[in-house]
Amino acid sequence: QKPLPKFVITTGRRMSGISIAIKSYFKNQIKTIHIQNPKVSFKNFDFIIAPEHDGIMGENIINTKGAIHYLSEQEIHDNKDYLGSFVKKDERKIIALIIGGPTKYYDYSTQNVEKIFTNLKSLVENNNFQLVVIPSMRTPKNIINYAKEFFGETHTIIEDVDKKAYLSALAISEYIVVTCDSSSMISEAALTGKPIYIASILPKKNDKRFQRFRNLFRELN
């Protein structure tokens, strides 16, 4: 018979019930750690790890400054050269746009995306930057195609979800722009220590939790 694990780590609301069931059965033989607000009594867990902007406090709660993520500085550095065959070979400094996707808070309408692209186009032209656009798993295909049409051949649009391209963009960019819908990608970009800018979209519903997150990062500079 295999020995019991010392810890059970769960994340998200649906998995909190599994954690509670395991704890109920094995009692103090196992420590349970839940990531993010479980939306049930905190007493059901030994520890809860939640970002500060979630606004939950307690004796068994450990707060993080941003979203927990898996990236490391070494991994970013190791993939630095990956985009070498993609980007245009010229003297322009690189600015990256990391794009998320529609959520219940933010709408990726043509109007909203066009506003972001127009602001960026003005920025890159006035400062002689090369823009590198990196999509995520949530980015609609029509938005990627729109970026290709909008920015043309003088900038670099990565068309597919490509982790190495993402890591390389974080490594080689002078500045990083991240769409406002993803606290995770903003937290990942912060690992680089480079200037991060948020591409804002007017929310469809109250987004105070996201605002708290962005305000916290502003305070941390």
Short mmCIF file of N, CA, C and O in Angstrom, two decimals, residues 9 19 50 70 105 188 204 218:
data_model
loop_
_atom_site.label_atom_id
_atom_site.label_comp_id
_atom_site.label_asym_id
_atom_site.label_seq_id
_atom_site.Cartn_x
_atom_site.Cartn_y
_atom_site.Cartn_z
N ILE A 9 -3.24 19.60 -2.94
CA ILE A 9 -3.36 20.98 -3.43
C ILE A 9 -4.44 21.03 -4.49
O ILE A 9 -4.39 20.28 -5.47
N SER A 19 -11.35 18.58 -2.08
CA SER A 19 -10.44 18.83 -0.96
C SER A 19 -11.15 18.61 0.37
O SER A 19 -10.61 17.97 1.29
N ALA A 50 -4.31 32.93 -1.84
CA ALA A 50 -5.15 33.77 -2.70
C ALA A 50 -4.46 35.10 -2.98
O ALA A 50 -3.77 35.64 -2.10
N TYR A 70 3.49 29.76 -13.40
CA TYR A 70 4.53 28.73 -13.48
C TYR A 70 5.83 29.22 -14.13
O TYR A 70 6.80 28.47 -14.22
N TYR A 105 -16.33 39.87 -18.17
CA TYR A 105 -16.11 41.27 -17.81
C TYR A 105 -15.75 42.14 -19.01
O TYR A 105 -16.08 43.32 -19.04
N GLU A 188 2.74 37.41 -14.94
CA GLU A 188 3.87 36.77 -15.61
C GLU A 188 4.80 37.81 -16.22
O GLU A 188 6.03 37.69 -16.09
N LYS A 204 -17.90 45.25 -18.99
CA LYS A 204 -19.33 45.03 -19.16
C LYS A 204 -20.04 44.99 -17.82
O LYS A 204 -21.25 45.21 -17.74
N ARG A 218 0.50 49.10 -9.61
CA ARG A 218 0.97 50.49 -9.77
C ARG A 218 1.70 50.94 -8.50
O ARG A 218 2.77 51.56 -8.58
#
